[in-house]
XYZ file of C-alpha atoms in Angstrom:
671
model
C 30.508 -5.254 -8.537
C 33.748 -7.191 -9.194
C 33.842 -9.784 -11.988
C 33.619 -13.357 -10.827
C 36.389 -15.882 -11.587
C 35.959 -18.951 -13.751
C 34.375 -21.808 -11.875
C 33.983 -24.329 -14.593
C 36.805 -25.645 -16.756
C 35.253 -26.175 -20.069
C 37.429 -27.357 -22.997
C 37.513 -26.641 -26.713
C 35.574 -23.888 -28.370
C 33.472 -23.092 -25.284
C 36.649 -22.418 -23.218
C 38.007 -20.186 -25.921
C 34.752 -18.284 -26.273
C 34.756 -17.836 -22.454
C 38.259 -16.541 -22.311
C 37.561 -14.034 -25.164
C 34.392 -12.864 -23.266
C 36.304 -12.487 -19.913
C 39.033 -10.523 -21.846
C 36.567 -8.176 -23.382
C 34.827 -7.688 -19.994
C 38.131 -6.890 -18.226
C 38.896 -4.293 -21.049
C 35.612 -2.639 -20.451
C 33.989 -3.793 -23.684
C 30.728 -4.767 -22.203
C 28.876 -5.069 -25.510
C 31.442 -7.427 -27.039
C 31.554 -9.355 -23.702
C 27.862 -9.755 -23.586
C 27.742 -11.065 -27.203
C 30.562 -13.538 -26.535
C 28.828 -14.934 -23.328
C 25.569 -15.312 -25.143
C 27.371 -17.293 -27.788
C 28.607 -19.525 -25.050
C 24.995 -19.980 -23.856
C 23.986 -20.889 -27.386
C 26.319 -23.873 -27.161
C 25.665 -24.622 -23.535
C 22.526 -23.158 -22.048
C 23.570 -24.106 -18.562
C 27.101 -22.775 -18.552
C 27.463 -21.321 -15.120
C 30.277 -18.813 -15.825
C 28.399 -17.265 -18.894
C 25.154 -17.012 -16.853
C 26.997 -15.513 -13.938
C 28.889 -12.859 -16.061
C 25.838 -11.943 -18.124
C 24.057 -11.243 -14.802
C 26.897 -9.059 -13.666
C 27.010 -7.127 -16.934
C 23.172 -6.529 -16.493
C 23.713 -5.402 -13.006
C 26.363 -2.890 -14.077
C 23.892 -1.471 -16.410
C 21.265 -1.017 -13.776
C 19.039 -3.810 -15.112
C 18.924 -5.577 -11.801
C 15.835 -7.744 -12.412
C 17.352 -9.354 -15.453
C 20.568 -9.881 -13.500
C 18.716 -11.644 -10.706
C 16.958 -13.821 -13.202
C 20.176 -14.940 -14.789
C 21.988 -15.328 -11.566
C 19.059 -17.499 -10.202
C 19.592 -19.786 -13.265
C 23.372 -19.957 -12.653
C 22.812 -20.919 -8.959
C 20.647 -23.830 -10.090
C 23.732 -25.084 -11.905
C 26.242 -24.352 -9.153
C 24.471 -23.449 -5.883
C 27.712 -23.803 -3.951
C 29.238 -20.572 -5.313
C 29.556 -18.143 -2.472
C 30.648 -15.498 -4.949
C 27.411 -15.838 -7.001
C 25.349 -15.712 -3.740
C 27.145 -12.359 -2.760
C 26.353 -10.848 -6.227
C 22.770 -12.052 -6.054
C 22.420 -10.365 -2.605
C 23.742 -7.120 -4.085
C 21.234 -7.186 -6.986
C 18.320 -7.936 -4.610
C 19.372 -5.223 -2.300
C 19.301 -2.745 -5.230
C 15.855 -3.733 -5.855
C 15.039 -3.105 -2.217
C 14.248 -6.880 -1.514
C 16.322 -6.841 1.603
C 14.791 -10.077 3.048
C 15.890 -12.006 0.008
C 19.262 -10.262 0.031
C 19.868 -11.301 3.538
C 19.186 -14.875 2.757
C 21.717 -14.750 -0.169
C 24.349 -13.451 2.193
C 23.527 -15.991 4.736
C 24.110 -18.786 2.049
C 27.318 -17.155 0.985
C 28.556 -17.100 4.569
C 27.574 -20.686 5.121
C 29.551 -21.672 2.039
C 32.492 -19.687 2.913
C 32.635 -18.088 6.428
C 36.023 -16.337 5.654
C 34.827 -13.817 3.048
C 34.938 -10.313 4.679
C 32.972 -8.962 1.708
C 30.038 -11.263 2.619
C 29.972 -10.356 6.218
C 30.378 -6.622 5.541
C 27.474 -6.608 2.951
C 25.378 -8.740 5.180
C 25.808 -6.317 8.046
C 24.599 -3.405 5.725
C 21.399 -5.457 4.804
C 20.756 -6.339 8.463
C 20.997 -2.740 9.331
C 18.282 -1.925 6.908
C 16.126 -4.562 8.332
C 16.959 -3.075 11.842
C 18.645 -6.206 13.236
C 21.233 -4.007 14.757
C 23.052 -6.365 17.115
C 23.423 -9.079 14.506
C 24.536 -6.433 11.942
C 27.176 -5.197 14.389
C 28.547 -8.654 14.910
C 28.948 -9.332 11.172
C 30.656 -5.960 10.523
C 32.977 -6.822 13.363
C 33.678 -10.310 11.677
C 34.686 -8.549 8.493
C 36.980 -6.186 10.347
C 38.605 -9.099 12.309
C 39.429 -10.758 8.929
C 40.408 -7.585 7.043
C 41.441 -4.776 9.747
C 41.881 -2.225 6.956
C 38.567 -2.911 5.195
C 37.078 0.552 4.847
C 33.547 -0.495 3.978
C 33.328 -2.817 6.956
C 34.350 0.096 9.344
C 31.779 2.348 7.498
C 29.104 -0.177 7.965
C 29.929 -0.606 11.683
C 29.795 3.173 12.037
C 26.417 3.388 10.380
C 25.002 0.750 12.726
C 26.382 2.392 15.785
C 25.003 5.661 14.667
C 21.542 4.168 14.340
C 21.894 2.843 17.849
C 22.616 6.286 19.276
C 26.188 5.297 20.223
C 27.540 8.487 18.504
C 31.045 8.599 20.049
C 31.721 4.988 18.934
C 30.271 5.729 15.511
C 32.597 8.784 15.163
C 35.580 6.651 15.946
C 34.575 4.021 13.381
C 33.951 6.604 10.599
C 37.423 7.958 11.240
C 38.864 4.447 10.868
C 36.939 4.013 7.582
C 38.252 7.253 6.315
C 41.797 6.471 7.250
C 41.550 3.197 5.391
C 40.159 4.957 2.383
C 40.604 8.670 2.083
C 38.399 8.835 -0.956
C 35.315 7.703 1.223
C 33.429 10.862 1.392
C 30.529 9.051 3.021
C 32.707 8.271 6.048
C 33.766 11.871 6.406
C 30.082 12.891 6.160
C 29.155 10.243 8.770
C 31.753 11.647 11.184
C 30.316 15.052 10.794
C 26.805 13.750 11.472
C 28.003 11.842 14.544
C 29.579 15.046 15.963
C 26.452 17.062 15.275
C 24.243 14.358 16.878
C 26.527 14.547 20.027
C 25.872 18.261 20.050
C 29.609 19.005 19.285
C 28.481 21.594 16.847
C 31.841 23.502 16.467
C 33.640 20.253 15.578
C 30.713 19.282 13.315
C 30.878 22.443 11.394
C 34.528 21.861 10.762
C 33.739 18.349 9.759
C 31.023 19.407 7.267
C 33.563 21.842 5.800
C 36.028 19.020 5.444
C 33.395 17.039 3.479
C 32.874 20.120 1.200
C 36.590 20.410 0.604
C 36.516 16.802 -0.629
C 33.385 17.251 -2.681
C 32.237 20.813 -3.110
C 28.909 19.753 -4.653
C 27.952 17.292 -1.816
C 24.214 17.226 -1.736
C 23.628 17.472 1.946
C 26.749 18.778 3.696
C 26.209 22.464 2.936
C 22.658 22.497 4.269
C 23.733 20.581 7.411
C 26.660 22.904 8.043
C 24.322 25.828 7.746
C 21.878 24.234 10.210
C 24.613 23.378 12.769
C 25.925 27.032 12.498
C 22.259 28.239 12.973
C 21.894 26.024 16.037
C 24.804 27.821 17.855
C 23.976 31.200 16.399
C 27.255 31.311 14.400
C 26.176 33.894 11.793
C 29.485 33.937 9.837
C 28.647 34.320 6.059
C 25.044 33.663 7.098
C 23.399 35.519 4.103
C 25.716 34.155 1.614
C 25.173 30.569 2.703
C 21.416 30.842 2.897
C 21.341 32.615 -0.534
C 23.688 30.109 -1.975
C 21.721 27.150 -0.728
C 18.417 28.587 -2.030
C 19.880 29.213 -5.372
C 21.470 25.947 -5.776
C 18.177 24.162 -4.794
C 16.271 26.372 -7.234
C 18.700 25.258 -10.013
C 18.411 21.650 -9.048
C 22.123 21.439 -8.532
C 21.830 20.584 -4.842
C 19.898 18.253 -2.660
C 19.499 19.793 0.781
C 17.912 18.697 3.966
C 14.373 20.167 3.766
C 14.226 21.191 7.372
C 17.323 23.419 7.112
C 15.608 25.307 4.339
C 12.418 25.761 6.319
C 14.423 27.125 9.187
C 16.437 29.626 6.941
C 14.359 30.519 3.850
C 11.264 32.487 3.320
C 10.778 31.037 -0.202
C 7.877 28.682 -0.317
C 8.794 27.755 -3.875
C 12.339 26.836 -2.865
C 11.008 24.703 0.041
C 8.747 22.737 -2.323
C 11.719 22.207 -4.712
C 13.959 21.201 -1.967
C 11.472 18.757 -0.501
C 10.624 17.162 -3.873
C 14.340 16.696 -4.819
C 15.031 15.249 -1.318
C 12.281 12.602 -1.440
C 13.196 11.673 -5.001
C 16.670 11.132 -4.047
C 16.316 9.575 -0.537
C 12.687 8.020 -0.503
C 11.530 7.608 -4.087
C 8.358 5.865 -5.126
C 10.201 2.805 -6.399
C 8.160 0.237 -4.442
C 5.045 -1.688 -5.417
C 2.206 0.128 -3.666
C 0.658 -1.906 -0.872
C -2.683 -0.329 -0.649
C -2.982 2.250 -3.357
C -6.585 1.637 -4.316
C -7.826 -0.487 -1.377
C -11.373 0.212 -0.221
C -12.108 -1.667 3.008
C -15.628 -2.292 4.398
C -14.985 -1.498 8.061
C -17.660 -0.406 10.454
C -15.157 2.259 11.642
C -12.682 4.288 9.970
C -9.284 2.952 10.784
C -6.824 5.804 11.457
C -3.053 5.213 12.155
C -0.980 7.959 13.588
C 2.619 7.290 12.699
C 5.280 9.010 14.846
C 8.572 8.873 16.588
C 7.380 11.334 19.156
C 4.939 9.282 21.409
C 6.649 10.527 24.583
C 7.450 13.789 26.263
C 7.641 15.690 23.055
C 5.608 18.735 21.757
C 3.792 16.822 19.168
C 2.495 14.248 21.739
C 1.785 17.080 24.154
C -0.362 18.893 21.679
C -2.193 15.908 20.245
C -2.952 13.822 23.484
C -6.343 15.399 24.030
C -7.285 14.703 20.354
C -6.275 11.054 20.719
C -8.462 10.740 23.826
C -11.403 12.507 22.390
C -11.726 10.727 19.150
C -15.168 9.327 18.533
C -14.771 5.574 19.102
C -18.149 4.882 17.530
C -16.788 6.170 14.208
C -12.991 5.620 14.438
C -10.484 3.062 15.492
C -7.462 4.798 16.494
C -4.009 3.176 16.223
C -0.500 4.454 17.058
C 2.466 3.229 15.097
C 5.402 4.198 17.238
C 8.812 4.681 15.579
C 10.647 6.270 18.450
C 12.544 4.922 21.467
C 10.732 3.344 24.449
C 9.733 5.648 27.294
C 8.579 5.240 30.891
C 7.363 8.856 31.295
C 3.851 9.885 32.166
C 3.048 11.023 28.603
C 3.986 7.688 27.201
C 1.807 5.862 29.774
C -1.050 8.169 28.994
C -0.813 7.577 25.232
C -0.476 3.719 25.601
C -3.743 3.693 27.487
C -5.504 5.958 24.923
C -5.120 4.219 21.601
C -7.123 1.075 20.515
C -3.653 -0.221 19.438
C -0.291 1.059 20.361
C 2.296 -0.752 18.141
C 6.066 -0.309 18.895
C 7.757 -0.875 15.452
C 10.992 0.895 16.112
C 13.050 -2.150 15.442
C 11.230 -3.064 12.184
C 12.186 -2.149 8.676
C 10.098 0.334 6.601
C 8.882 -2.521 4.537
C 7.759 -4.645 7.596
C 5.982 -1.652 9.071
C 4.271 -0.880 5.853
C 3.148 -4.549 5.489
C 1.814 -4.552 9.079
C -0.232 -1.461 8.333
C -1.617 -3.027 5.226
C -2.538 -6.119 7.183
C -4.339 -3.999 9.739
C -6.299 -2.455 6.767
C -5.594 1.054 7.813
C -7.862 3.466 5.959
C -5.955 6.722 6.822
C -2.275 6.889 7.785
C -1.084 10.205 9.218
C 2.561 11.104 9.250
C 3.218 13.250 12.360
C 6.881 13.602 11.610
C 7.528 14.788 8.022
C 11.154 15.588 7.915
C 11.833 15.836 11.614
C 13.967 13.691 13.905
C 13.089 9.943 13.741
C 11.088 10.261 10.505
C 10.535 7.274 8.261
C 9.162 8.468 4.897
C 10.149 5.199 3.441
C 7.060 3.639 5.141
C 4.781 5.972 3.298
C 6.642 5.621 -0.008
C 5.410 1.928 0.146
C 1.781 3.205 0.314
C 0.535 1.151 3.276
C -2.802 2.963 3.407
C -5.080 4.211 0.564
C -5.223 7.689 2.251
C -1.984 9.302 3.545
C -1.761 12.558 5.324
C 0.922 14.930 6.511
C 0.293 16.868 9.589
C 1.626 18.787 12.574
C 5.172 17.647 13.111
C 6.619 19.393 9.986
C 5.535 22.851 9.007
C 5.874 22.552 5.308
C 5.250 20.431 2.211
C 6.825 16.902 1.893
C 7.090 17.189 -1.966
C 6.065 13.610 -1.862
C 3.594 12.227 -4.393
C 2.482 9.455 -1.844
C 1.244 12.033 0.694
C -2.265 12.835 -0.466
C -3.274 15.567 1.983
C -1.766 18.205 4.372
C -3.915 19.499 7.207
C -3.585 23.278 7.585
C -5.630 26.411 8.113
C -6.152 29.583 5.879
C -3.475 31.492 7.846
C -0.596 29.062 7.535
C -1.420 28.206 3.894
C -3.412 30.967 2.212
C -5.342 29.704 -0.818
C -3.055 31.541 -3.219
C -0.097 29.430 -1.805
C -1.562 26.012 -2.597
C 0.741 25.832 -5.653
C 3.742 25.414 -3.276
C 2.373 22.246 -1.794
C 2.527 18.830 -3.377
C -0.371 17.629 -1.117
C -3.936 18.616 -1.410
C -4.647 21.260 1.323
C -7.346 20.467 3.830
C -8.325 23.666 5.745
C -9.561 23.474 9.327
C -11.892 26.347 10.335
C -9.683 27.650 13.217
C -5.939 27.014 13.817
C -4.525 23.744 12.554
C -2.564 23.359 15.874
C -4.375 21.574 18.707
C -4.013 22.339 22.372
C -4.620 19.498 24.996
C -6.933 20.664 27.662
C -5.125 18.612 30.277
C -1.886 20.410 29.985
C -0.949 22.179 33.213
C -1.039 25.852 33.996
C 1.185 25.808 37.071
C 1.847 28.857 39.314
C 5.294 30.215 39.421
C 7.422 28.960 42.313
C 10.521 31.025 41.319
C 11.225 34.702 41.317
C 13.006 36.922 38.847
C 15.975 36.940 41.192
C 15.971 32.918 40.992
C 16.065 33.126 37.255
C 18.860 35.813 37.110
C 16.441 38.467 35.934
C 16.317 42.084 37.258
C 13.570 42.628 39.802
C 12.643 45.875 38.016
C 12.658 46.482 34.359
C 10.878 45.079 31.289
C 11.625 41.400 30.343
C 11.355 40.573 26.720
C 11.663 36.851 26.134
C 11.857 34.246 23.272
C 12.042 30.648 24.271
C 12.303 29.338 20.629
C 15.131 27.056 19.630
C 18.290 28.877 18.835
C 18.317 28.022 15.121
C 15.301 30.106 14.661
C 17.139 33.300 15.710
C 18.346 35.081 12.634
C 20.631 38.195 12.265
C 17.633 40.199 11.001
C 15.376 39.532 13.962
C 18.275 39.834 16.491
C 18.977 43.367 15.020
C 15.352 44.295 16.001
C 15.649 42.799 19.544
C 18.874 44.775 20.147
C 17.171 47.939 19.058
C 14.324 47.365 21.366
C 16.800 46.821 24.314
C 18.540 50.042 23.535
C 15.181 51.972 23.410
C 13.590 50.406 26.538
C 15.751 51.483 29.603
C 16.361 48.690 32.069
C 15.026 45.912 29.724
C 16.607 42.567 29.332
C 16.211 39.699 26.733
C 15.426 36.289 28.198
C 16.321 33.348 25.918
C 16.571 29.599 26.076
C 19.917 28.039 26.584
C 19.678 25.341 24.064
C 23.377 24.314 23.846
C 26.649 25.466 25.397
C 27.940 27.548 22.411
C 24.939 29.791 21.522
C 25.108 32.082 24.616
C 28.661 33.227 23.893
C 27.932 33.872 20.159
C 24.809 35.939 21.004
C 26.557 37.928 23.667
C 29.266 38.891 21.228
C 26.505 39.778 18.635
C 24.803 41.916 21.230
C 27.954 43.746 22.003
C 28.562 44.402 18.320
C 25.167 46.039 18.186
C 25.899 48.249 21.243
C 24.005 46.188 23.890
C 25.962 45.049 26.972
C 26.220 41.261 27.087
C 24.673 41.200 30.572
C 21.390 42.343 29.158
C 21.015 38.760 27.581
C 19.739 36.348 30.191
C 19.772 32.530 29.453
C 17.112 30.330 31.004
C 18.561 27.224 32.536
C 17.130 23.937 31.691
C 14.364 22.631 33.934
C 11.176 20.518 33.946
C 8.324 21.362 31.608
C 6.068 22.356 34.537
C 8.650 24.692 35.917
C 9.374 26.228 32.542
C 5.668 26.828 31.903
C 5.445 28.468 35.391
C 8.187 30.911 34.753
C 6.546 32.426 31.795
C 4.806 34.624 34.415
C 8.103 36.444 35.034
C 8.269 37.831 31.561
C 6.415 40.681 30.075
C 6.351 40.009 26.299
C 7.272 37.260 24.063
C 9.106 38.196 20.854
C 8.610 35.853 17.913
C 11.200 34.830 15.331
C 11.212 34.756 11.559
C 11.300 33.098 9.104
C 10.447 30.215 11.510
C 7.933 31.180 14.040
C 7.266 29.963 17.714
C 4.869 27.020 17.336
C 4.501 25.065 20.543
C 6.460 27.747 22.367
C 3.898 30.423 21.274
C 1.068 28.213 22.401
C 2.806 27.641 25.789
C 3.161 31.500 26.133
C -0.511 32.198 25.361
C -1.556 29.384 27.649
C 0.371 31.020 30.397
C -1.113 34.473 29.662
C 2.073 35.970 28.057
C 1.454 38.101 25.011
C 3.142 37.213 21.807
C 4.090 39.586 19.077
C 4.687 38.045 15.627
C 5.492 38.928 12.173
C 3.536 36.791 9.667
C 6.016 35.317 7.128
C 5.856 33.958 3.688
C 5.789 30.176 4.446
C 3.955 27.908 6.687
C 6.681 27.897 9.341
C 6.483 31.612 9.348
C 2.729 31.960 9.835
C 2.075 29.588 12.778
C 2.052 32.135 15.484
C -0.257 34.264 13.430
C -2.582 31.302 13.241
C -2.551 30.870 17.018
C -3.149 34.582 17.709
C -5.971 34.662 15.204
C -7.607 31.652 16.936
C -7.329 33.400 20.312
C -8.580 36.705 19.053
C -5.453 38.821 19.214
C -5.115 39.816 15.655
C -3.554 43.134 16.637
C -0.446 41.315 17.708
C 0.032 39.919 14.200
C 2.184 42.286 12.100
C 2.868 42.114 8.336
C 6.372 43.668 8.188
C 9.365 43.655 10.377
C 8.954 47.394 10.827
C 5.504 47.041 12.362
C 6.676 44.092 14.446
C 9.325 46.301 16.028
C 6.788 49.186 16.347
C 4.127 46.941 18.104
C 6.632 45.426 20.498
C 8.052 48.864 21.548
C 4.524 50.264 21.954
C 3.590 47.357 24.367
C 6.904 47.830 26.169
C 6.314 51.418 26.813
C 2.523 51.377 27.596
C 1.810 49.209 30.683
C -1.852 49.934 30.494
C -2.128 48.548 26.960
C -0.036 45.508 27.873
C -2.431 44.776 30.829
C -5.407 45.014 28.519
C -3.910 42.442 26.179
C -3.025 40.161 29.131
C -6.748 40.435 30.285
C -7.974 39.417 26.885
C -5.613 36.413 26.979
C -6.987 35.349 30.326
C -10.331 34.892 28.612
C -8.756 32.443 26.159
C -10.754 29.448 27.187
C -13.698 30.939 25.343
C -11.584 30.808 22.104
C -11.212 28.230 19.471
C -7.532 27.736 20.132
C -8.111 26.059 23.419
C -11.307 24.226 22.623
C -10.000 20.713 22.115
C -13.469 19.203 21.743
C -14.339 21.535 18.808
C -10.880 20.899 17.319
C -11.318 17.070 17.470
C -14.670 17.490 15.806
C -12.982 19.383 13.000
C -10.226 17.049 12.347
C -12.676 14.018 12.478
C -14.863 15.837 9.734
C -11.658 16.181 7.513
C -11.000 12.371 7.969
C -14.613 11.542 7.180
C -14.641 13.650 3.952
C -11.342 12.031 2.866
C -12.666 8.682 3.502
C -15.972 9.309 1.691
C -14.083 10.463 -1.457
C -12.194 7.171 -1.388
C -15.495 5.214 -0.936
C -16.859 6.948 -4.115
C -13.712 6.213 -6.084
C -12.829 9.889 -6.254
C -9.240 11.114 -6.255
C -7.947 13.184 -3.294
C -8.639 16.949 -3.647
C -8.471 19.888 -1.308
C -11.318 21.052 0.762
C -12.363 23.105 3.684
C -13.932 21.805 6.867
C -16.982 23.909 7.755
C -18.223 23.677 11.401
C -20.742 25.837 13.168
C -19.064 28.476 15.567
């Protein structure tokens, strides 16, 4: 925060004291400066410059509330100081009071429209309030006045990034960095824009550039690793994963939690990573809106908060639950954070909820306040740390009960999430220590399955999909970031041992196939034995499961919705139960469908079971027949599942009514 200039022209001893105080401030002697400014105020309690400077000193020390108090007094004396209004806006922003900060910047701009700093800072606040078009116009105004103003270019880039205009954002980040080569944030923003544009090779190089500028950058290493995993570039894979886990454990790095969930089998490291991340990015620095609220509603008011109320796996899994909720006991609300959609799933969901509230353009504070006004009893975060997440909403405690569920397979590490919904497979009782939340156990699998999801017949042939008409087809339709060198080694050994077999994989991006083909050849398997499934509609994708013989799961991050899809379509899944939530989901599904023999506990057994099924057609047929009776199993009983999750909500609510703190429990339901 730059020091203000003298606005008043006092004379005599006051002027001398002011000049001494300013000199001390400019020399960095804040204690001497503070004492001198206070002496001025002893002589003249309404001296504007002394009040202003004391406010700045307090702000530099991080005492923003005192700075705001002093600056508010100064502005009573001189309300026409644009500079003071800018500094007030900065302090209010540091206190997360973005609406007040916006008003301070508006006043500054009215007083002096030719201040690039005011326009640039205002654009950053408007971005936080999600007034993106207005924010963009003010960042552009700052750039027009000061074409080499790095912060203005950076703010413009951030706004464009939020709007999904990644190529324009990248260009603006580059301008910001060109104007100020010390701006590591701009270099990081460029890397993120490239990654979001699926230009992963360029993104990896950009993250490496960030690390060259700042080797201890808290997020760049984890995002570089995730980008490399997405395209199956395993160069230095073990070293990077091990290094990241080690740094997180030491507390010397803040990593994106999702990247550690995808790469590490350490539940302890995942907890440490999540806790450090929320403390850095989404701390509990807000006044709770509804921490101890107990409402007297006739029905329990539940709000599902998600960016995925459209054609997304979370919506596809949960739609049947939303529809079957008992409206005599519950009022069901959707708080939609994601983009608008005209798809069939969105239309279905909008008609399902008692309220469907589109809040994508509102700030975290405004959303939290709206939920508080609705007197939500239980707020359920369906995102966790996945795309479109808004943990800042929950950090403001908009509901007395807050729950993490489904979208993110791990702990949030956040003190403001009271419960996590799970089952005894994904979170064994002995592992509760690795979760900041209180664990609520459902009696079957924690993963729901909508009974209205289609089971279409295949309209394609193996030839249509590029598969051999004869021969065994292993498949794994997981995202490519879930494929690790260790699991790929096993797959290649299976191909070598099963004559004429192929491996059918999802083509998630343009880079992964070439990397995987090269990795196959390194392991003595011809590249043409890897077949990549082209992108198609969900219905056609489900239908083509019938062309495969066996689904091979991944580790340390299992198939989740993809395993559910395979079982729905009658395709056997072999999994290896891992050591974290994400690595045990397929085991949870197989348990709930009565196929425990397809759950292995070591990679050696995983390989052995897969090989046995590939070589014994009679055994494979028997497994398929058992899957065909799946509708008699809990995994596909959506009515039972809904009763279970409602029982969990009721028990949470009852504890609140009694004034009891959240604690873990198990839902018991008759079989």
